[in-house]
Coordinates of C-alpha atoms and ligand atoms in Angstrom, one line a residue:
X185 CA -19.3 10.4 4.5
X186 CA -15.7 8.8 3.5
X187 CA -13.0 9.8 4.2
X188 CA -9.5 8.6 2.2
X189 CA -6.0 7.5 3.6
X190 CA -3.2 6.7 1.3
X191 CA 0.2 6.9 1.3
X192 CA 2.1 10.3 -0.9
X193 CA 5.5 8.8 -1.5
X194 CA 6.4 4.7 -2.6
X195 CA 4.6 3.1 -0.3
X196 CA 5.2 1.9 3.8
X197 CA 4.7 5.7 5.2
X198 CA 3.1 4.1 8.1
X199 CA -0.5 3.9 7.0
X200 CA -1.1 1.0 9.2
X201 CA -0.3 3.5 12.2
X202 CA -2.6 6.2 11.1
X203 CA -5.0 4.2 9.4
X204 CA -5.3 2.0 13.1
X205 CA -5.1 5.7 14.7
X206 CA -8.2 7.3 12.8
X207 CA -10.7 4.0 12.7
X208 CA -11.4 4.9 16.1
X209 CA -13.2 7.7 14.9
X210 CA -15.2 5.6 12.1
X211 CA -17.5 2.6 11.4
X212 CA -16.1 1.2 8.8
X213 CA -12.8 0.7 7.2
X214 CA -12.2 -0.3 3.5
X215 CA -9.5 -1.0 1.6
X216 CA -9.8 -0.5 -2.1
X217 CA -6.8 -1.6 -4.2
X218 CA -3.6 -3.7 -4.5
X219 CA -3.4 -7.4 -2.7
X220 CA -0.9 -9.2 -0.6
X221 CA 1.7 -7.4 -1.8
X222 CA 1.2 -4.7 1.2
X223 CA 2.1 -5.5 4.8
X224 CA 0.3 -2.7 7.2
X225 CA 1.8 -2.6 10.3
X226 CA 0.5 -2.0 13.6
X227 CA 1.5 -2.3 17.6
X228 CA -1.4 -2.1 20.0
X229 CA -0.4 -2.7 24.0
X230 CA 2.7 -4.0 22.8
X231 CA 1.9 -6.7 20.6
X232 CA 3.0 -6.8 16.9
X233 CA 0.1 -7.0 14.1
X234 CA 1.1 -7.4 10.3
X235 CA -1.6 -7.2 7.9
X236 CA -1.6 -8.0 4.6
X237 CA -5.3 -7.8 3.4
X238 CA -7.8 -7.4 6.2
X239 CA -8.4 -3.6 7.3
X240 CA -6.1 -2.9 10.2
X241 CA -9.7 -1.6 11.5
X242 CA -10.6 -4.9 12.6
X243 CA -8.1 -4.6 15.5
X244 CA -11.5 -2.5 17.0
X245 CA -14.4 -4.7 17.9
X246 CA -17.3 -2.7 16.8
X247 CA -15.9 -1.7 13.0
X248 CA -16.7 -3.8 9.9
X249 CA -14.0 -4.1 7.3
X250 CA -14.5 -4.2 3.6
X251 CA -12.0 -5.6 1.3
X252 CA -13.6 -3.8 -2.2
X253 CA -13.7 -5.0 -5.6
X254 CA -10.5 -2.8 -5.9
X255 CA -8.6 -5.7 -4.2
X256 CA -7.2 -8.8 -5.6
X257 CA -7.6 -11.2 -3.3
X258 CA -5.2 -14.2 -2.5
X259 CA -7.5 -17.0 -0.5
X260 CA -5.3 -18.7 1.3
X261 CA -2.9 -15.3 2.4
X262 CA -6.6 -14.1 3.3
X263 CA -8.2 -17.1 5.4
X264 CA -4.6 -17.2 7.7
X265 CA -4.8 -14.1 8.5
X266 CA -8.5 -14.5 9.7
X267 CA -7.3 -17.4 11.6
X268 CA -4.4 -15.5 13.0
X269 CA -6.8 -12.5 14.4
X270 CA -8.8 -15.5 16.0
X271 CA -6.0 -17.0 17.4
X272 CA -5.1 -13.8 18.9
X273 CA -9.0 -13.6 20.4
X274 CA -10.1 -11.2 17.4
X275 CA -13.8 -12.1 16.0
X276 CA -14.3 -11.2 12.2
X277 CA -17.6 -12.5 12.4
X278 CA -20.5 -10.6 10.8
X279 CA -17.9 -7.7 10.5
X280 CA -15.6 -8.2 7.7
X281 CA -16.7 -8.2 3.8
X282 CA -15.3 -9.2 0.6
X283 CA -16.4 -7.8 -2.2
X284 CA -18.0 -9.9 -5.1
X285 CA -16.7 -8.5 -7.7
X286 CA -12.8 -8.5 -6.1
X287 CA -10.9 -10.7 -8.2
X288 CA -9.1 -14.2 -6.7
X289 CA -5.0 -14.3 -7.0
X290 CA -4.5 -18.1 -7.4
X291 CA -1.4 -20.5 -7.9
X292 CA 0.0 -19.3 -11.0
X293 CA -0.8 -15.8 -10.9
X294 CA 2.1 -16.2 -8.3
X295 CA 4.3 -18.2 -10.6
X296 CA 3.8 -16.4 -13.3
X297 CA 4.4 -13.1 -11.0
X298 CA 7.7 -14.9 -10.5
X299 CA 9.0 -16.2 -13.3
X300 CA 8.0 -13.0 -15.4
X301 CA 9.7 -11.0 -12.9
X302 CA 12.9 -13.2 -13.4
X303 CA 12.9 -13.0 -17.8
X304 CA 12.6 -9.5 -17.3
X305 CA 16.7 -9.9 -17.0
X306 CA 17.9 -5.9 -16.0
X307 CA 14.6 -4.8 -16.5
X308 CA 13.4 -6.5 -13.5
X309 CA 10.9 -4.9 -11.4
X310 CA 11.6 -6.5 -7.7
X311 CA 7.6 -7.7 -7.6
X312 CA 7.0 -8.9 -4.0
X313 CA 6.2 -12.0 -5.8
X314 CA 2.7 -12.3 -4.7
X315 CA 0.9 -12.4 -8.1
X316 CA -0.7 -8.7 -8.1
X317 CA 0.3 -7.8 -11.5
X318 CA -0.5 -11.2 -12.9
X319 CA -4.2 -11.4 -11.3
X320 CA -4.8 -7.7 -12.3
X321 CA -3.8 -8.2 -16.0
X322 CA -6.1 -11.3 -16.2
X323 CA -8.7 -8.9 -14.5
X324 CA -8.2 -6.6 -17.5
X325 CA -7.7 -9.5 -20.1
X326 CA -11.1 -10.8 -19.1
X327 CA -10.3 -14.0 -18.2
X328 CA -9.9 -13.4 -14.8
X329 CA -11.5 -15.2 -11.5
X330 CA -14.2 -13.0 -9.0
X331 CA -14.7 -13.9 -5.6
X332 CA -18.8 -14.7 -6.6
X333 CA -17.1 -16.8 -9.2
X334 CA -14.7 -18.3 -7.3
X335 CA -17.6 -19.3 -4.9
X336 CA -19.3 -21.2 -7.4
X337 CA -18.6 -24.4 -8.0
X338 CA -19.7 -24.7 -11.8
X339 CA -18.5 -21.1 -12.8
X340 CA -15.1 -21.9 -11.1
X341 CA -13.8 -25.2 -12.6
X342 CA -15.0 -23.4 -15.7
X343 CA -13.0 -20.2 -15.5
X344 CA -10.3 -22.0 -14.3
X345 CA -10.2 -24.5 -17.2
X346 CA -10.0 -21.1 -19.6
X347 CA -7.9 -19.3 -17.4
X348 CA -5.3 -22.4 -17.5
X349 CA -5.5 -23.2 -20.9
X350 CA -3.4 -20.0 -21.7
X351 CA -1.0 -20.4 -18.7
X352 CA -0.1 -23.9 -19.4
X353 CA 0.5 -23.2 -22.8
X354 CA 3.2 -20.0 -21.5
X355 CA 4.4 -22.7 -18.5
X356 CA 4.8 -25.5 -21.1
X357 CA 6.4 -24.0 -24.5
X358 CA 8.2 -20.4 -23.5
X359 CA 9.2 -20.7 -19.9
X360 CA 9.8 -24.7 -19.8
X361 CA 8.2 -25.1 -16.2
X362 CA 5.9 -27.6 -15.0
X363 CA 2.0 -27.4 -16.2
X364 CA -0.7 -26.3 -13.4
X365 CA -3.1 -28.9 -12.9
X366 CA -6.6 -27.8 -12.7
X367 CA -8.0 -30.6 -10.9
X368 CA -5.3 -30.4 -8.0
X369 CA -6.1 -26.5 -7.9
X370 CA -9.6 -27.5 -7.6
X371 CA -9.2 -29.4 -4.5
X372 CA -6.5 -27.6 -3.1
X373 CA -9.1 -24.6 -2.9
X374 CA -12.2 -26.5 -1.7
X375 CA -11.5 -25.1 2.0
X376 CA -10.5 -22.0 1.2
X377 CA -14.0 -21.2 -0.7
X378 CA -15.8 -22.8 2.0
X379 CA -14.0 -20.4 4.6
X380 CA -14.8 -17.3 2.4
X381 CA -18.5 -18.5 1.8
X382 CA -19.7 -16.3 4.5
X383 CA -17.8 -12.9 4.2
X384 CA -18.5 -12.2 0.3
X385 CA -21.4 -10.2 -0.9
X386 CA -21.9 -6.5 -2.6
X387 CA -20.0 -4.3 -0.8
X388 CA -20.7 -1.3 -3.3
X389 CA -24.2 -1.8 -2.2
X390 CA -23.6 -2.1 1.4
X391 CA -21.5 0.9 1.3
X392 CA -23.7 2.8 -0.2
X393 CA -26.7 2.0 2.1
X394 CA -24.2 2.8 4.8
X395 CA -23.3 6.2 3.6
X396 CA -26.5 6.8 3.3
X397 CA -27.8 5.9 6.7
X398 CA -25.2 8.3 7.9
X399 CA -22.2 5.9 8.8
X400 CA -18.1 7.2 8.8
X401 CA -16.4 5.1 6.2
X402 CA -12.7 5.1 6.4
X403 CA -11.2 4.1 2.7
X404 CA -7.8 2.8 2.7
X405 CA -5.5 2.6 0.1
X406 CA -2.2 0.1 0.1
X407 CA 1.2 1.1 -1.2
X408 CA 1.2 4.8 -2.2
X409 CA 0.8 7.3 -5.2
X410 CA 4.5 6.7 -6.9
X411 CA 3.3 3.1 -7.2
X412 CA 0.6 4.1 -8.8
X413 CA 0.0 2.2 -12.0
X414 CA -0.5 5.8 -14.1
X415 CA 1.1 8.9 -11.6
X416 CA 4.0 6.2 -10.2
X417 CA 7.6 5.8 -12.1
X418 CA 6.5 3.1 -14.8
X419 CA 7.0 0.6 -15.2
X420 CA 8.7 0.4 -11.5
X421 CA 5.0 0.6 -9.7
X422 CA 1.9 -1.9 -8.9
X423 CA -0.4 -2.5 -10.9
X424 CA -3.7 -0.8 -9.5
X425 CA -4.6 3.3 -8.8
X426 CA -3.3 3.8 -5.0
X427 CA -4.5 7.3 -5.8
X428 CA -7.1 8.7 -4.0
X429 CA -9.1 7.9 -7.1
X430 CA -8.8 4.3 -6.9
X431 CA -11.2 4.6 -3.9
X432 CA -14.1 5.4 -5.9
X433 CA -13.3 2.7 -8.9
X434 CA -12.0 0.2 -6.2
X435 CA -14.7 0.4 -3.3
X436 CA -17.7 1.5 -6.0
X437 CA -18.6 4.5 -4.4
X438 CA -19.5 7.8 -5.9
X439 CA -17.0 10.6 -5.9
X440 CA -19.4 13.2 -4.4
X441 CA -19.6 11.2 -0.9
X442 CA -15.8 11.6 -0.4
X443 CA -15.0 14.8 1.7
X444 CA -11.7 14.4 2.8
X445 CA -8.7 13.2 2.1
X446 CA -5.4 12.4 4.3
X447 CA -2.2 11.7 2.9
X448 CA 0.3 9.6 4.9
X449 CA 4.0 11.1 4.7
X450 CA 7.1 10.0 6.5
X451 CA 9.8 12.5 7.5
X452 CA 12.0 10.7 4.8
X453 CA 11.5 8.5 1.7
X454 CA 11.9 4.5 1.1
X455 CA 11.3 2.1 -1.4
X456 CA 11.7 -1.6 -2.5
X457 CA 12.0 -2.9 -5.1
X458 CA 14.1 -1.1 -8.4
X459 CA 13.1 1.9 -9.8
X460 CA 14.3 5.5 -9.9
X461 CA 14.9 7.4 -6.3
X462 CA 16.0 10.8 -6.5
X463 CA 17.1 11.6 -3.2
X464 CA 18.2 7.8 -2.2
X465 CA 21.6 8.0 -0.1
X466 CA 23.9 5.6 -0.5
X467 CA 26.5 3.8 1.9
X468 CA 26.5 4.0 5.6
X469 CA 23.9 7.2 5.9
X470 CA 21.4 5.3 3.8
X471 CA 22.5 2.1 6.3
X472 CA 21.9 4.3 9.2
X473 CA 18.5 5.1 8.3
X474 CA 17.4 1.7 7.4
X475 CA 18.7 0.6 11.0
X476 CA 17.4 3.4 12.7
X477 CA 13.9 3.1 10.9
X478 CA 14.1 -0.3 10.9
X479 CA 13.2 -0.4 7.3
X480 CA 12.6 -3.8 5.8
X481 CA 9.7 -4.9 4.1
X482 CA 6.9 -6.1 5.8
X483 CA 5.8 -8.6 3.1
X484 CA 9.1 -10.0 2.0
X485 CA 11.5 -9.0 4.1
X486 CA 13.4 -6.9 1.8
X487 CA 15.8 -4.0 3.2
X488 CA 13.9 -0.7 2.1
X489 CA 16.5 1.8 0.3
X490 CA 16.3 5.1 2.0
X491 CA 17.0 9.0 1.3
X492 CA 16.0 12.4 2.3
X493 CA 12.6 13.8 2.0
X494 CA 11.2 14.8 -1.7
X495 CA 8.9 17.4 -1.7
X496 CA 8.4 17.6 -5.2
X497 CA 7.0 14.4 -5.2
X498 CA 4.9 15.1 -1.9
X499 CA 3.8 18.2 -3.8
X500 CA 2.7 16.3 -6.8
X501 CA 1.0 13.3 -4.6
X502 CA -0.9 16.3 -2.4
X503 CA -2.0 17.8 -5.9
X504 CA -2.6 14.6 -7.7
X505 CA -4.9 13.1 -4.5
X506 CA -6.3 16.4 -3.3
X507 CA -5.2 16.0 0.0
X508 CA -6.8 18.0 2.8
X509 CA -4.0 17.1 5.3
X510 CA -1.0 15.3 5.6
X511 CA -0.2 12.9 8.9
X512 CA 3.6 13.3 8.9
X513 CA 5.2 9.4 10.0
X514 CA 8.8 8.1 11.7
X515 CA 9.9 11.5 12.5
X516 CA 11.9 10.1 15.7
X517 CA 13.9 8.1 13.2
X518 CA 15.4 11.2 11.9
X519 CA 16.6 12.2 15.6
X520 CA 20.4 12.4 15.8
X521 CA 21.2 13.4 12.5
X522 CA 23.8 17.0 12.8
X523 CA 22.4 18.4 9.1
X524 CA 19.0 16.9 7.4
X525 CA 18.4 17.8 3.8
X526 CA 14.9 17.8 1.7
X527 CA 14.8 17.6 -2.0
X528 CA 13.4 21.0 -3.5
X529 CA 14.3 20.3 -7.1
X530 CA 15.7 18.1 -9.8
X531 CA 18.4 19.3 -12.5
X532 CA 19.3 17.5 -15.2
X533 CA 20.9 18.8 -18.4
X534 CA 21.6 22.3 -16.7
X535 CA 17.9 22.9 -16.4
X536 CA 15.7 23.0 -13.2
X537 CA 12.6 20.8 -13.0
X538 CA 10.4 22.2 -9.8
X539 CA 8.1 19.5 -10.9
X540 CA 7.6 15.6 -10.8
X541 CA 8.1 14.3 -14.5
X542 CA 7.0 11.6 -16.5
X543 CA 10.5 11.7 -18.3
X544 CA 12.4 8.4 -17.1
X545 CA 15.4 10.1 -18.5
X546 CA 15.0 13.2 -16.1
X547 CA 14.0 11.4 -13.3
X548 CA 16.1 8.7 -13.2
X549 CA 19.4 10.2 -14.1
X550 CA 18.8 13.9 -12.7
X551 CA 20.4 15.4 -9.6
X552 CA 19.2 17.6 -6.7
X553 CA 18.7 20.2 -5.3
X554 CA 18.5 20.4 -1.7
X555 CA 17.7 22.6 1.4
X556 CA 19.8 21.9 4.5
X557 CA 18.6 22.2 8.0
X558 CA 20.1 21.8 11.2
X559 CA 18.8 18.4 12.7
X560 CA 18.0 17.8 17.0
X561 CA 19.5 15.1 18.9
X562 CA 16.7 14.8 21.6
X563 CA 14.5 11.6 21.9
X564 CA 11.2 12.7 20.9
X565 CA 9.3 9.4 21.5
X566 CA 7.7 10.5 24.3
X567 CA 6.8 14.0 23.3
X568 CA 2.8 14.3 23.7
X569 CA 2.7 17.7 22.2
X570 CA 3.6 19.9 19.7
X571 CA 4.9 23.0 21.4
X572 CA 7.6 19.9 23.3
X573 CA 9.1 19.3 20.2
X574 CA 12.6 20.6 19.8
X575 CA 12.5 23.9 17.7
X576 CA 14.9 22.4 14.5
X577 CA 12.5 19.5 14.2
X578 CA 9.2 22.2 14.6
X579 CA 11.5 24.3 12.1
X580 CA 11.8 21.1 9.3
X581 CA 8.2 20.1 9.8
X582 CA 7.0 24.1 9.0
X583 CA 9.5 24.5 6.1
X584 CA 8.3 21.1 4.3
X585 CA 4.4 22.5 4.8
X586 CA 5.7 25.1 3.2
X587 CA 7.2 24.0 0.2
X588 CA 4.1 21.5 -0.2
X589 CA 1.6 23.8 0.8
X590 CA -0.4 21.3 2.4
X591 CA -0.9 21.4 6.7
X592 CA 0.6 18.3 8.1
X593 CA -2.3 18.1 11.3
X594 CA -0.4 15.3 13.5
X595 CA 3.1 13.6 13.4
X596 CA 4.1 10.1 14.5
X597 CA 7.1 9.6 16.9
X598 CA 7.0 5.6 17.1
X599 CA 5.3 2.5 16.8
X600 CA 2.2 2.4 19.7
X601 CA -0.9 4.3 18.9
X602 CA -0.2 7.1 21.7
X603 CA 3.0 8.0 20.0
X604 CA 1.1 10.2 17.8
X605 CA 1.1 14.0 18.3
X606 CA -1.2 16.3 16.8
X607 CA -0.3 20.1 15.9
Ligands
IMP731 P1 4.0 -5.8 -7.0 O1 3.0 -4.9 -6.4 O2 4.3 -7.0 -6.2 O3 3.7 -6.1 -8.4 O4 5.4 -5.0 -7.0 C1 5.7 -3.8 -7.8 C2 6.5 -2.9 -7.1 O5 5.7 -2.3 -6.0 C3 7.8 -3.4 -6.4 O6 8.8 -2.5 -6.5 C4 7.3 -3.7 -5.0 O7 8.4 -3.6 -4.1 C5 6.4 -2.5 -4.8 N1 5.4 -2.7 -3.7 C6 4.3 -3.4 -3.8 N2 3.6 -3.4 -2.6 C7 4.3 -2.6 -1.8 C8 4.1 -2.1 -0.5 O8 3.1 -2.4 0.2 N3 5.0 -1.2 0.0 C9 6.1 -0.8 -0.7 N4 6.3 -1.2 -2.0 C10 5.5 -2.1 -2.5

């Protein structure tokens, strides 16, 4: 059986929370798309975990993790963050996979990530930097680097030599930056392929023997489904599906074992990096909420812009995923606010649009239309049940699963794993 977590608005909803939250219940936890470019994060007994690739699931001795062909992986992002869980008296040992076929983000996917970023002038998309879009187009330009390839000494220096050839050539005569070296890269990554040696192997067949022997496999996806390559706001997204199905492509597994799908919302929106944003509030409220949330990226740092909640685009990510249930995150942040407003509907050019749109000319330049609701000023972080939540905050949660039409089943009110209420 699998069951899929993702995230329904532009990424950090919390998944790291929830994801952390529902491994309990699992065996194994695998994450199926996007690269270094998310930062997952989660508290347990007070101490602070960020994850960038490895499965949050590894926080629980007995799961295994899988990092699925989906992924692009960055070695040496991946191997300190091994060394950090050991550090911190976490084994991975026997228990955390990589998949063969996952493809290896190396020193000028990054630059090139970079620099690209930088000659797109005001068409900039605010990448995290961390080479995802650049490893995932040599992926799909075939001239990319697996982790079985990678691992290989003759079949690396080989791709490597191809896969430079072309870079240098862009580094030398259009962007005027220094050449890549192969040789140095070579070396560089001797260590890093000897730490992975170990941990890579086919994880579509080991899933699948799992599965089939009966074991819960949790499949997470990073970022979230406006991010998406195809359903997000191109071109201000990632470059891989975060959609529910990117699990199947991304992990390898069949599309009849998955029976159920959870979507990750939070009782507002964010997003970094540019790109179109609806309901984004500007000046001291949007301030407010960044401070209160304390919304900054986990990966780069960035301040997270913030506005109301959307449900048009929760609507469309519940469609677009099929999700079964939605684990509502951060709604203490919203605590203290006198009026709280959700997004019902766009207009532009004196016509309503009750649905999310391709149209970058709607949806970047519409305005909205919104429901206001009383807010609650009580601190709801140590509420353990439903039925103890103040009635305006009981009354937003019910509207918003109305105009969605999908049953939000528990809601987070902070950081620690027992913050977590279930209706
Ligand atoms: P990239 O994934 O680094 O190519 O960045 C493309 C866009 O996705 C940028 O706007 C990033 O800020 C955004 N993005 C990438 N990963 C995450 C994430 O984990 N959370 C939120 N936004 C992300």
């Amino acid at each position: 059986m699998i069951t899929v977590v993702l995230g329904t608005q532009w990424g950090d909803e919390g998944k790291g929370k929830v994801i952390d939250y529902l491994a309990e219940d699992v065996d194994i936890v695998a994450r199926y798309q996007g690269g270094a470019n998310a930062g997952h994060t989660v508290v347990v007994n007070g101490r602070q975990f960020i994850f960038h690739l490895v499965p949050s699931g590894i926080l629980y001795p007995d799961k295994v993790c899988v990092i699925g062909n989906g992924v692009v992986i960055d070695p040496v992002s991946f191997l300190e963050e091994v060394s950090y869980l050991k550090d911190n008296g976490i084994d991975v040992e026997g228990r955390l996979f990589v998949a063969e076929n996952a493809h290896i983000t190396l020193p000028y996917h990054k630059l090139l990530d970079q620099i690209e970023d930088r000659f797109r002038g005001k068409g900039s998309l605010g990448t995290t930097g961390r080479g995802i879009g650049t490893t995932y187009a040599d992926k799909f330009n075939r001239v990319g680097i697996r982790a079985v390839d990678f691992l290989d000494d003759d079949i690396f220096r080989n791709k490597l030599d191809i896969a430079l050839e072309l870079k240098n050539y862009l580094f030398r005569e259009y962007y005027k930056e220094k050449m890549l070296n192969k040789d140095k890269i070579y070396e560089e990554y001797k260590e890093a392929r000897e730490g992975m040696k170990g941990m890579v192997r086919n994880t579509s067949l080991y899933l699948h023997d799992e599965v089939e022997k009966g074991r819960h496999v949790l499949a997470e996806g990073a970022q979230g489904t406006f991010l998406d390559i195809d359903f997000g706001t191109y071109p201000y997204v990632t470059a891989s599906n975060s959609i529910s199905g990117g699990a199947c492509t991304g992990l390898g597994v069949s599309p009849k074992k998955i029976s159920r799908i959870i979507g990750v919302v939070k009782a507002y929106t964010t997003r970094v990096g540019m790109g179109p944003f609806p309901t984004e509030l500007d000046g001291e409220e949007g301030d407010n909420l960044r401070k209160t949330g304390n919304e900054y990226g986990a990966t780069t740092g960035r301040p997270r812009r913030c506005g109301w909640f959307d449900s048009v685009l929760v609507k469309f990510a519940c469609m677009v995923n099929g999700i079964d249930e939605l684990v509502m995150t951060k709604l203490d942040v919203l605590s203290g606010q006198e009026k709280i407003k959700i997004g019902v509907a766009y207009e532009f050019g004196g016509e309503i649009h009750n649905d999310y749109t391709f149209n970058s000319k709607v949806f970047s330049n519409c305005s909205v239309v919104y429901e206001e609701m009383a807010g609650w000023c009580d601190d709801i972080g140590r509420v353990k049940e439903y039925r103890h939540l103040p009635a305006n905050a009981k009354k937003y949660i019910e509207r918003i699963e109305q105009l969605i039409e999908v049953p939000i089943s528990k809601i987070s009110v902070g950081s620690s794993r027992e913050q977590t209420i279930s209706k």
